[in-house]
Coordinates of C-alpha atoms and ligand atoms in Angstrom, one line a residue:
M1 CA 126.4 70.8 99.6
K2 CA 124.5 71.5 96.1
K3 CA 121.2 71.6 97.7
S4 CA 122.7 74.2 100.0
L5 CA 123.4 76.3 97.1
A6 CA 120.7 76.0 95.4
A7 CA 118.7 77.4 98.1
I8 CA 121.0 80.6 98.4
S9 CA 121.0 81.0 94.5
F10 CA 117.2 80.9 95.1
V11 CA 117.1 83.4 97.8
F12 CA 119.4 85.4 95.6
I13 CA 117.6 85.8 92.8
T14 CA 113.9 86.4 94.5
F15 CA 114.3 88.9 96.7
H16 CA 116.3 92.6 96.5
T17 CA 119.0 93.8 98.5
I18 CA 118.2 96.5 101.1
A19 CA 121.1 98.7 99.0
Q20 CA 119.2 97.4 95.7
M21 CA 116.0 99.0 96.2
P22 CA 114.9 102.3 96.0
W23 CA 114.5 103.9 99.7
Y24 CA 110.6 104.1 98.9
H25 CA 110.4 100.5 97.9
H26 CA 111.0 100.1 101.8
T27 CA 109.2 102.4 103.4
T28 CA 106.0 103.4 105.2
I29 CA 103.7 106.1 104.9
Y30 CA 101.7 108.6 106.3
Q31 CA 98.6 110.4 105.4
I32 CA 98.3 113.3 106.9
Y33 CA 95.7 115.9 105.4
P34 CA 96.3 119.1 107.0
R35 CA 93.4 120.8 107.6
S36 CA 92.5 118.7 110.1
F37 CA 96.0 117.6 111.8
Y38 CA 96.3 120.0 114.1
D39 CA 95.8 124.2 114.1
S40 CA 98.5 125.6 116.1
N41 CA 97.0 129.4 115.8
G42 CA 93.8 128.8 116.9
D43 CA 91.5 129.3 113.6
G44 CA 89.7 126.0 113.7
I45 CA 91.8 125.1 110.3
G46 CA 95.5 122.6 110.6
D47 CA 98.0 124.3 109.0
I48 CA 101.6 123.8 108.7
Q49 CA 103.6 124.7 111.4
G50 CA 100.3 122.5 113.2
I51 CA 102.0 119.4 111.3
I52 CA 105.6 120.8 112.7
Q53 CA 104.6 120.4 116.2
K54 CA 102.6 117.1 115.5
L55 CA 105.6 115.2 114.1
D56 CA 107.2 114.0 117.2
H57 CA 103.8 112.1 117.0
V58 CA 104.5 110.1 113.5
K59 CA 108.4 109.7 114.3
E60 CA 107.6 107.7 117.4
M61 CA 104.6 105.9 115.8
G62 CA 107.5 104.5 113.1
Y63 CA 106.6 106.0 110.2
E64 CA 109.2 106.3 107.8
T65 CA 107.6 109.0 105.3
I66 CA 104.9 111.7 105.1
W67 CA 102.5 112.3 102.5
C68 CA 100.4 115.7 102.9
S69 CA 97.8 116.5 100.8
P70 CA 98.0 119.5 99.2
F71 CA 98.4 122.9 101.0
F72 CA 99.2 125.0 98.1
K73 CA 97.7 128.5 97.6
S74 CA 93.9 128.1 96.6
P75 CA 90.2 128.9 96.4
Q76 CA 89.7 125.8 98.2
Q77 CA 86.6 124.9 96.5
D78 CA 87.9 121.1 96.6
F79 CA 89.8 122.1 99.5
G80 CA 93.1 122.6 98.4
Y81 CA 93.3 119.6 94.9
D82 CA 92.4 122.8 93.3
I83 CA 95.3 125.1 93.2
S84 CA 96.1 128.6 92.2
D85 CA 99.7 128.9 92.9
Y86 CA 101.7 125.3 92.8
C87 CA 104.4 127.5 93.9
D88 CA 103.7 129.4 97.0
I89 CA 101.2 127.9 100.2
A90 CA 97.7 129.2 101.0
P91 CA 97.6 131.4 104.2
E92 CA 95.1 129.1 106.2
Y93 CA 98.0 127.3 106.0
G94 CA 101.1 128.8 106.4
T95 CA 104.1 130.1 104.1
M96 CA 106.9 129.3 102.8
A97 CA 109.2 129.6 105.3
D98 CA 106.9 127.5 107.3
A99 CA 107.0 124.7 104.5
Q100 CA 110.2 124.7 104.1
Q101 CA 110.7 124.3 107.9
L102 CA 108.6 121.5 107.3
I103 CA 110.5 119.6 105.1
D104 CA 114.0 120.4 107.6
E105 CA 112.4 119.2 110.7
V106 CA 111.0 115.7 108.4
H107 CA 114.5 115.4 107.6
K108 CA 116.0 116.3 110.4
R109 CA 114.2 113.5 113.0
G110 CA 115.1 111.3 109.4
M111 CA 112.4 110.9 107.7
K112 CA 111.3 111.6 104.2
I113 CA 108.4 113.8 103.2
V114 CA 106.2 114.1 99.2
F115 CA 104.2 116.5 98.4
D116 CA 101.1 116.3 96.2
M117 CA 101.2 117.5 93.3
V118 CA 98.0 117.8 91.6
M119 CA 99.1 118.1 87.8
N120 CA 95.5 117.1 85.3
H121 CA 94.4 120.3 86.4
T122 CA 94.2 123.6 88.0
S123 CA 92.0 125.9 89.8
V124 CA 89.6 128.4 87.5
E125 CA 91.4 130.8 89.6
H126 CA 95.5 129.5 87.7
P127 CA 96.0 132.7 86.3
W128 CA 96.7 130.5 83.1
F129 CA 93.1 129.9 83.3
K130 CA 92.2 133.4 83.4
K131 CA 94.6 133.8 80.1
D132 CA 93.7 131.4 78.3
V133 CA 89.9 133.0 78.3
A134 CA 90.6 135.7 78.0
K135 CA 92.9 135.3 75.2
G136 CA 89.9 134.3 73.4
K137 CA 90.1 131.1 71.3
D138 CA 91.2 132.9 68.2
G139 CA 94.9 133.3 70.2
N140 CA 98.3 131.6 71.8
A141 CA 98.0 128.2 71.9
D142 CA 96.5 126.8 74.8
F143 CA 96.7 125.6 78.0
Y144 CA 93.3 123.9 78.5
I145 CA 91.4 121.8 76.5
W146 CA 88.8 123.5 74.9
A147 CA 86.0 122.6 72.0
D148 CA 83.5 124.4 70.6
K149 CA 80.7 121.5 70.7
P150 CA 80.6 118.8 73.9
N151 CA 81.6 115.7 72.6
N152 CA 79.3 112.9 74.9
W153 CA 82.7 112.3 77.9
K154 CA 81.5 112.3 81.0
S155 CA 83.9 113.1 84.2
M156 CA 84.5 111.3 87.3
T157 CA 81.9 112.5 89.4
G158 CA 79.3 111.9 86.7
G159 CA 77.7 114.4 84.4
S160 CA 79.3 116.1 81.1
G161 CA 82.5 117.2 82.1
W162 CA 82.0 119.7 79.3
Q163 CA 81.9 123.8 81.5
Y164 CA 81.0 126.3 79.4
S165 CA 82.7 129.3 79.7
K166 CA 80.4 132.4 78.1
E167 CA 83.5 135.3 78.3
R168 CA 85.4 132.7 75.7
G169 CA 82.8 131.5 74.3
Q170 CA 83.7 127.7 75.0
Y171 CA 83.4 124.9 76.5
F172 CA 86.5 123.8 78.4
W173 CA 87.1 120.1 79.8
A174 CA 87.1 119.3 83.4
S175 CA 88.0 115.7 84.6
F176 CA 86.7 116.1 88.0
L177 CA 84.5 118.8 88.9
P178 CA 83.6 121.5 86.8
F179 CA 86.2 124.2 88.5
Q180 CA 89.3 121.9 88.3
P181 CA 89.8 122.5 84.4
D182 CA 91.7 120.0 82.7
L183 CA 95.3 121.2 81.7
N184 CA 96.5 121.1 77.6
Y185 CA 99.6 118.8 78.5
R186 CA 99.7 117.8 74.2
N187 CA 101.0 122.1 74.8
P188 CA 104.8 121.8 75.9
E189 CA 104.9 124.9 76.9
V190 CA 101.9 123.1 79.2
K191 CA 104.4 120.7 80.1
K192 CA 107.3 122.4 80.4
L193 CA 105.8 124.7 83.1
M194 CA 103.8 122.3 85.5
L195 CA 108.1 120.6 85.3
D196 CA 109.3 123.3 86.3
N197 CA 107.2 123.3 89.0
V198 CA 107.7 120.1 90.1
R199 CA 111.8 120.6 90.3
F200 CA 110.4 123.9 92.3
W201 CA 109.6 121.9 94.9
L202 CA 112.4 118.5 94.5
R203 CA 114.9 121.3 94.6
R204 CA 113.7 123.2 98.3
G205 CA 114.3 118.9 99.3
V206 CA 110.9 117.1 99.1
D207 CA 111.8 113.1 98.8
G208 CA 109.0 113.4 96.3
F209 CA 104.9 113.6 95.1
R210 CA 101.8 111.5 95.3
L211 CA 100.4 112.2 92.0
D212 CA 96.8 113.8 91.8
I213 CA 94.6 111.2 89.2
F214 CA 98.0 110.5 87.3
N215 CA 95.7 108.3 85.4
V216 CA 93.6 110.9 83.3
I217 CA 96.1 113.4 82.2
Y218 CA 96.3 112.6 78.4
K219 CA 92.6 113.2 76.7
D220 CA 92.7 111.2 73.2
A221 CA 93.9 114.2 71.0
A222 CA 90.9 114.4 68.4
L223 CA 88.4 113.9 71.5
R224 CA 87.0 110.8 70.3
D225 CA 83.2 109.7 71.7
N226 CA 83.5 106.9 74.5
P227 CA 81.3 103.7 73.9
F228 CA 78.6 103.3 75.5
S229 CA 78.8 100.7 78.7
W230 CA 76.0 99.5 80.4
K231 CA 78.6 99.9 83.7
A232 CA 76.6 103.2 85.8
V233 CA 78.8 103.2 89.1
P234 CA 82.6 103.4 88.3
D235 CA 84.6 101.4 91.3
E236 CA 88.5 100.2 91.7
K237 CA 89.4 97.6 89.0
N238 CA 87.0 99.9 86.4
P239 CA 86.5 103.3 86.2
D240 CA 83.9 102.9 83.5
G241 CA 81.1 104.4 85.0
F242 CA 77.5 106.5 83.9
F243 CA 76.5 104.4 81.1
Q244 CA 79.9 105.1 79.0
K245 CA 83.7 103.5 78.9
F246 CA 85.9 106.2 79.8
K247 CA 88.2 104.4 76.4
Y248 CA 89.3 108.0 75.5
T249 CA 89.5 109.7 78.9
I250 CA 91.7 107.7 81.4
N251 CA 94.3 105.4 80.7
Q252 CA 95.8 107.3 77.7
P253 CA 99.2 105.6 76.3
E254 CA 100.2 109.3 76.3
S255 CA 100.2 108.7 80.0
M256 CA 102.0 106.2 80.9
Q257 CA 105.2 107.8 78.5
F258 CA 104.7 111.1 80.3
A259 CA 105.7 108.8 84.0
K260 CA 108.6 108.3 82.0
E261 CA 109.6 112.2 81.5
L262 CA 108.5 113.2 85.1
R263 CA 110.6 110.0 86.1
A264 CA 113.7 111.3 84.6
V265 CA 113.5 115.1 85.5
C266 CA 112.9 113.6 89.6
E267 CA 116.3 111.7 89.3
E268 CA 118.0 115.2 88.2
F269 CA 117.7 115.2 92.0
G270 CA 118.2 111.5 92.8
D271 CA 116.1 109.3 94.2
R272 CA 112.4 110.4 94.7
M273 CA 109.4 108.7 95.4
L274 CA 106.8 109.1 92.6
L275 CA 103.2 108.2 93.7
G276 CA 100.3 107.3 91.3
E277 CA 97.1 107.5 91.9
V278 CA 95.7 105.3 88.9
S279 CA 92.8 103.6 88.5
G280 CA 92.2 100.3 86.2
D281 CA 92.7 96.6 86.8
R282 CA 95.8 95.8 88.0
K283 CA 97.7 95.4 84.6
T284 CA 96.5 98.8 84.1
I285 CA 97.8 100.7 86.6
R286 CA 100.9 98.6 86.5
K287 CA 101.7 100.4 83.0
F288 CA 102.4 103.7 84.8
S289 CA 105.5 101.9 86.4
G290 CA 107.1 101.7 83.0
D291 CA 108.3 98.2 81.5
E292 CA 110.7 96.1 83.4
K293 CA 112.7 97.9 85.1
N294 CA 110.3 99.9 86.7
D295 CA 111.1 103.1 85.1
G296 CA 107.8 104.6 84.7
L297 CA 106.6 106.2 88.5
G298 CA 108.1 103.7 90.9
L299 CA 105.4 103.2 92.8
V300 CA 101.2 103.5 92.5
F301 CA 98.4 103.0 95.0
N302 CA 96.3 99.7 94.3
F303 CA 93.0 100.5 95.4
E304 CA 91.2 97.5 95.5
M305 CA 91.3 96.7 99.5
L306 CA 89.3 99.5 100.1
R307 CA 86.2 97.3 100.1
Y308 CA 88.3 94.7 101.4
K309 CA 86.0 91.6 102.3
F310 CA 86.9 90.8 106.2
K311 CA 88.6 86.7 105.7
A312 CA 91.4 84.7 105.4
S313 CA 90.7 83.8 101.7
Y314 CA 89.9 86.8 100.8
F315 CA 93.7 88.8 102.2
H316 CA 95.4 85.2 101.1
K317 CA 93.8 85.5 97.3
L318 CA 94.5 89.0 97.0
V319 CA 97.9 88.9 97.6
E320 CA 98.7 86.3 94.9
N321 CA 97.1 88.2 92.7
I322 CA 99.5 91.4 93.4
E323 CA 102.4 89.1 93.6
K324 CA 101.9 88.8 89.8
D325 CA 101.1 91.7 88.1
F326 CA 103.6 93.1 90.6
P327 CA 106.8 91.4 91.4
N328 CA 110.3 92.5 92.0
P329 CA 111.2 95.2 91.3
F330 CA 108.2 96.3 91.5
M331 CA 106.6 97.4 94.7
P332 CA 103.3 97.2 95.1
V333 CA 101.2 99.8 97.2
Y334 CA 98.1 99.0 100.4
V335 CA 96.5 101.4 101.3
F336 CA 93.5 100.9 103.2
S337 CA 91.3 104.7 103.9
N338 CA 92.0 107.7 101.9
H339 CA 90.5 111.3 102.1
D340 CA 88.2 110.0 99.3
R341 CA 87.2 107.0 101.0
R342 CA 85.1 105.5 104.0
R343 CA 88.2 104.6 107.1
S344 CA 88.4 101.3 106.8
I345 CA 87.8 100.4 109.8
K346 CA 83.8 101.2 109.0
R347 CA 83.3 97.7 106.9
V348 CA 84.8 96.3 110.1
K349 CA 81.7 97.7 112.1
D350 CA 84.4 100.1 114.1
D351 CA 85.4 96.9 115.7
M352 CA 89.5 97.7 116.9
Q353 CA 90.4 94.0 117.7
K354 CA 90.1 93.7 113.7
A355 CA 91.6 97.3 113.3
K356 CA 94.2 95.5 114.2
L357 CA 94.4 92.5 112.3
L358 CA 94.3 94.7 109.2
H359 CA 97.5 97.0 110.7
L360 CA 99.3 93.7 110.9
F361 CA 98.1 92.0 107.5
Q362 CA 99.2 95.9 105.7
L363 CA 102.0 96.1 107.7
T364 CA 103.8 92.6 107.0
V365 CA 102.6 91.8 103.8
R366 CA 105.6 92.4 100.4
G367 CA 104.5 95.7 99.9
V368 CA 104.4 99.6 100.5
P369 CA 101.8 100.3 103.4
C370 CA 100.5 103.7 103.3
M371 CA 98.4 104.7 106.6
Y372 CA 95.3 107.7 106.9
Y373 CA 96.4 109.6 109.9
G374 CA 94.0 108.6 112.8
E375 CA 93.9 105.2 111.2
E376 CA 96.3 104.6 114.2
I377 CA 94.5 105.1 117.1
G378 CA 90.6 103.7 114.8
M379 CA 89.5 106.8 114.1
T380 CA 85.9 106.2 113.4
D381 CA 83.4 107.8 110.4
A382 CA 81.3 111.0 111.7
R383 CA 77.7 111.1 109.8
I384 CA 77.6 114.8 108.9
K385 CA 74.2 115.6 106.4
F386 CA 74.4 115.7 103.0
K387 CA 73.1 119.2 103.1
N388 CA 76.1 120.6 105.3
G389 CA 79.1 119.0 103.6
L390 CA 81.2 121.2 102.6
D391 CA 83.0 119.0 99.9
P392 CA 81.9 119.5 97.1
I393 CA 81.1 116.2 96.1
A394 CA 78.2 115.6 98.6
Q395 CA 76.7 118.9 97.4
K396 CA 76.4 117.6 93.8
M397 CA 75.4 113.9 95.5
R398 CA 72.7 115.8 97.6
K399 CA 70.1 115.4 95.3
Y400 CA 70.1 111.3 96.1
P401 CA 69.0 109.4 99.2
R402 CA 71.6 108.6 102.0
F403 CA 70.7 105.0 101.7
I404 CA 71.7 104.2 98.4
F405 CA 75.4 105.4 99.3
D406 CA 75.0 103.2 102.9
W407 CA 73.9 99.7 100.5
A408 CA 76.8 100.2 98.4
G409 CA 78.7 100.7 101.3
E410 CA 80.3 104.4 100.7
T411 CA 79.8 108.3 101.3
P412 CA 80.1 110.8 98.8
N413 CA 80.5 113.5 102.0
R414 CA 84.3 112.7 102.2
D415 CA 83.6 115.8 105.6
E416 CA 82.9 112.6 107.1
L417 CA 86.6 110.9 107.1
R418 CA 88.4 114.7 107.5
T419 CA 86.9 115.1 111.0
P420 CA 90.1 116.6 113.1
M421 CA 92.6 114.2 114.7
Q422 CA 92.0 113.5 117.5
W423 CA 94.4 113.9 120.2
N424 CA 93.4 114.3 123.4
A425 CA 90.0 113.9 125.8
N426 CA 90.3 118.3 125.6
T427 CA 88.1 120.8 123.9
N428 CA 87.6 119.8 120.2
A429 CA 90.2 116.9 121.0
G430 CA 93.1 118.5 121.5
F431 CA 92.8 119.8 117.9
S432 CA 92.1 123.7 117.9
T433 CA 92.0 126.3 120.5
N434 CA 89.0 127.4 118.5
A435 CA 85.2 127.6 119.5
K436 CA 84.7 126.1 115.8
T437 CA 86.9 123.4 113.8
W438 CA 86.2 123.6 110.4
L439 CA 84.6 120.4 110.3
P440 CA 82.7 119.6 113.7
V441 CA 85.1 116.8 115.9
N442 CA 83.7 113.0 116.0
N443 CA 81.5 112.9 119.4
N444 CA 83.6 110.3 120.6
Y445 CA 87.4 111.7 120.9
T446 CA 87.0 111.0 124.5
T447 CA 87.2 107.5 124.3
I448 CA 89.5 107.3 121.1
N449 CA 92.4 109.6 121.2
V450 CA 95.8 109.6 121.6
E451 CA 97.0 110.4 124.5
K452 CA 94.6 107.9 126.2
E453 CA 95.7 105.2 123.7
K454 CA 99.6 106.3 124.7
G455 CA 98.9 104.9 128.0
D456 CA 97.3 101.9 127.5
E457 CA 99.1 98.3 126.5
T458 CA 96.7 97.1 124.9
S459 CA 95.8 99.8 122.7
L460 CA 95.5 100.2 118.9
L461 CA 98.2 102.9 118.5
Q462 CA 100.0 100.8 120.7
F463 CA 100.1 97.9 119.3
V464 CA 100.6 100.1 115.6
Q465 CA 103.6 101.3 117.4
R466 CA 105.3 97.4 118.1
V467 CA 104.5 96.2 114.4
L468 CA 106.4 99.6 113.2
K469 CA 109.4 98.7 115.0
L470 CA 109.5 94.8 114.6
R471 CA 109.3 96.4 111.0
N472 CA 111.9 98.9 110.8
D473 CA 114.0 96.7 112.6
M474 CA 114.2 93.2 110.1
G475 CA 115.2 92.8 106.9
A476 CA 112.2 90.1 106.1
L477 CA 109.4 93.1 106.6
K478 CA 111.1 95.6 105.2
N479 CA 112.5 93.3 101.9
G480 CA 111.5 89.7 102.1
D481 CA 110.0 87.6 99.6
I482 CA 106.4 86.9 100.5
E483 CA 106.0 82.9 100.9
F484 CA 102.3 81.6 102.4
V485 CA 101.7 78.4 103.9
E486 CA 99.3 76.8 101.7
R487 CA 95.5 77.4 102.9
G488 CA 94.9 73.4 103.5
K489 CA 96.9 73.5 106.1
L490 CA 95.5 75.6 108.0
P491 CA 92.3 75.7 110.2
K492 CA 89.9 77.6 108.1
N493 CA 89.9 81.7 108.7
V494 CA 93.4 81.6 109.1
L495 CA 95.6 83.3 107.0
A496 CA 100.3 82.4 106.8
Y497 CA 102.6 83.5 105.9
K498 CA 106.6 83.7 105.4
R499 CA 108.7 86.5 104.7
K500 CA 112.5 86.1 104.3
A501 CA 115.5 87.9 103.3
G502 CA 118.4 85.9 103.4
N503 CA 118.8 85.0 107.2
S504 CA 116.2 87.4 108.4
E505 CA 112.8 85.0 108.4
I506 CA 109.5 85.6 109.8
L507 CA 106.3 84.0 110.3
V508 CA 103.3 86.0 110.3
V509 CA 99.9 83.8 111.3
M510 CA 96.8 86.0 111.8
N511 CA 92.9 84.7 113.2
F512 CA 90.6 86.2 111.0
S513 CA 87.6 84.2 113.3
K514 CA 86.1 85.1 116.8
S515 CA 86.3 81.7 117.4
E516 CA 89.4 79.7 119.3
K517 CA 92.3 78.1 116.5
S518 CA 95.3 76.0 117.1
V519 CA 97.9 76.6 114.3
Q520 CA 100.3 73.0 113.5
L521 CA 103.5 75.3 113.2
P522 CA 105.9 74.6 110.7
D523 CA 109.9 74.5 109.7
N524 CA 110.7 75.5 113.8
F525 CA 108.6 78.7 113.7
S526 CA 107.5 79.0 117.6
N527 CA 109.1 82.2 119.2
V528 CA 106.7 84.7 119.3
L529 CA 108.1 87.1 118.5
L530 CA 105.3 89.8 118.0
S531 CA 101.2 88.6 119.3
V532 CA 97.7 90.4 119.4
S533 CA 97.1 89.9 122.7
P534 CA 98.6 87.6 125.8
A535 CA 96.5 84.8 125.2
E536 CA 98.5 83.6 121.6
K537 CA 100.9 80.6 123.3
V538 CA 103.7 78.5 121.6
T539 CA 103.3 74.7 122.9
G540 CA 106.4 72.8 121.3
N541 CA 104.9 72.9 117.7
K542 CA 101.3 74.2 118.6
L543 CA 100.1 77.5 118.4
H544 CA 96.7 78.0 120.2
L545 CA 95.3 81.5 118.8
S546 CA 92.7 83.4 120.9
S547 CA 89.1 84.5 118.9
L548 CA 91.1 87.2 116.2
G549 CA 94.5 86.6 117.6
A550 CA 97.6 87.0 115.4
V551 CA 101.5 86.4 115.8
I552 CA 104.5 87.0 114.1
L553 CA 107.5 84.4 115.1
S554 CA 110.2 83.5 114.4
R555 CA 112.8 80.3 114.4
Q556 CA 113.3 78.7 117.3
Ligands
GLC601 C1 92.1 113.1 93.8 C2 92.1 113.7 95.0 C3 90.4 113.9 95.1 C4 90.4 115.2 94.8 C5 90.3 115.0 93.2 C6 90.6 115.9 92.6 O1 91.2 111.7 93.6 O2 92.6 112.2 96.3 O3 90.8 114.1 96.9 O4 89.0 116.0 94.9 O5 91.5 113.7 92.6 O6 91.6 116.5 92.7

């Protein structure tokens, strides 16, 4: 009796029931890049009505929340990440009425939608910037960060981030690209107006925001020089680079404080998701989520798995580390691909079988999975010459030879991973009726597309759909604890973990190797709920795993 009471209290202390959790801690996110999703009016560019027409695909897959990359008014120098009006829509994407209809149509289907808020910078076309330039340095308080003489700060994309404005006779600071001037949040007017923009959309019903480069919002007030570093290339765990430690330009304590203010604004409207794009080691990014109560950003991306290794030991260590830094009430975000980085399937040489395991892992670990459009069908990166790249980063990097990036396993030409969604085997993969699409359609669209995979029960799409269904139906997968089966008890390159919430309990077993494996199943877990292929077999308490096989089991 005593023993069972202890067991019960263990369960209650360590997991939160769904009712105690904010909805965004047990959701699944599907990222839509509007320009590439579906073109409803035949101009070669995806649009808001296109998203509306394809909402049923997202719903049928089983994703619960949609994140749309920006479609606000913008000169599109960085395809929407350079905004000139936060409260209007770029005409090529639609109208305000379309945006409202999108929010409503998503809600009608029982899903949620978050918009992409670029708070750090605007476009140089924004009226605020034009005003700052025109008024000169002796006018009223500045909306942007100006200096007579640049300090040594490097931008996140390399080179000095200071840009000269002839008209004003001063330099302005741009953390990312020269046409994206950083706002000055030390001016209370800027903060107030930007928070009004946030409220503008919350009032219209959006369920929250993905926050673009949130961790650079504040810079050092005294503009002190950054120290030297030997680090040449920024990476997921350490954003320093270009031989500089980004001590005064990134992750300032004021930005972490601002996360709490923003959270309070959102809470005026109820439980709204704030998902921060932040960079740094795990402990640093956690700080954006607030104190023990998780009272800052409800979620922050963890980008370290963007450069995953396809090995059981890698995933085991990854989760163990993440669990240490993001225990309840924090919730980690697992992301393998997005609109900035190579598609995850590229790292396993476009292997669909391996992509199934990646999805299975992402959808069954404790955390919020964030999937990029096309990942569900195994869309691959295209190869587009830098010189033809529309992406401003590709333009910036065109002087460097391609092999350096290939060697580093990256592409600076983000066009390659933003090609149109592959809906079917018709012209332009069914994305657009226009002869010319904004980016070329990947030529593998006749074999990799939604329609084809919907009709094939061995497809990645159907597999992802099955895993999502199970996740949506099972408390253990939505909000359960995670506990690993010791590596010593498993064959080499096999990963196994349990998820449990109250009476709901499952075991996930994955074979990351190409050879067959036999696994001794613990605690009566012998009922197969889902498997990658029919070749996975349980006999007694022995599980036979085929090459790259994987299963989800419940107790008998
Ligand atoms: C973020 C976005 C990226 C954009 C940049 C500047 O990293 O994800 O697409 O170019 O910020 O806004």
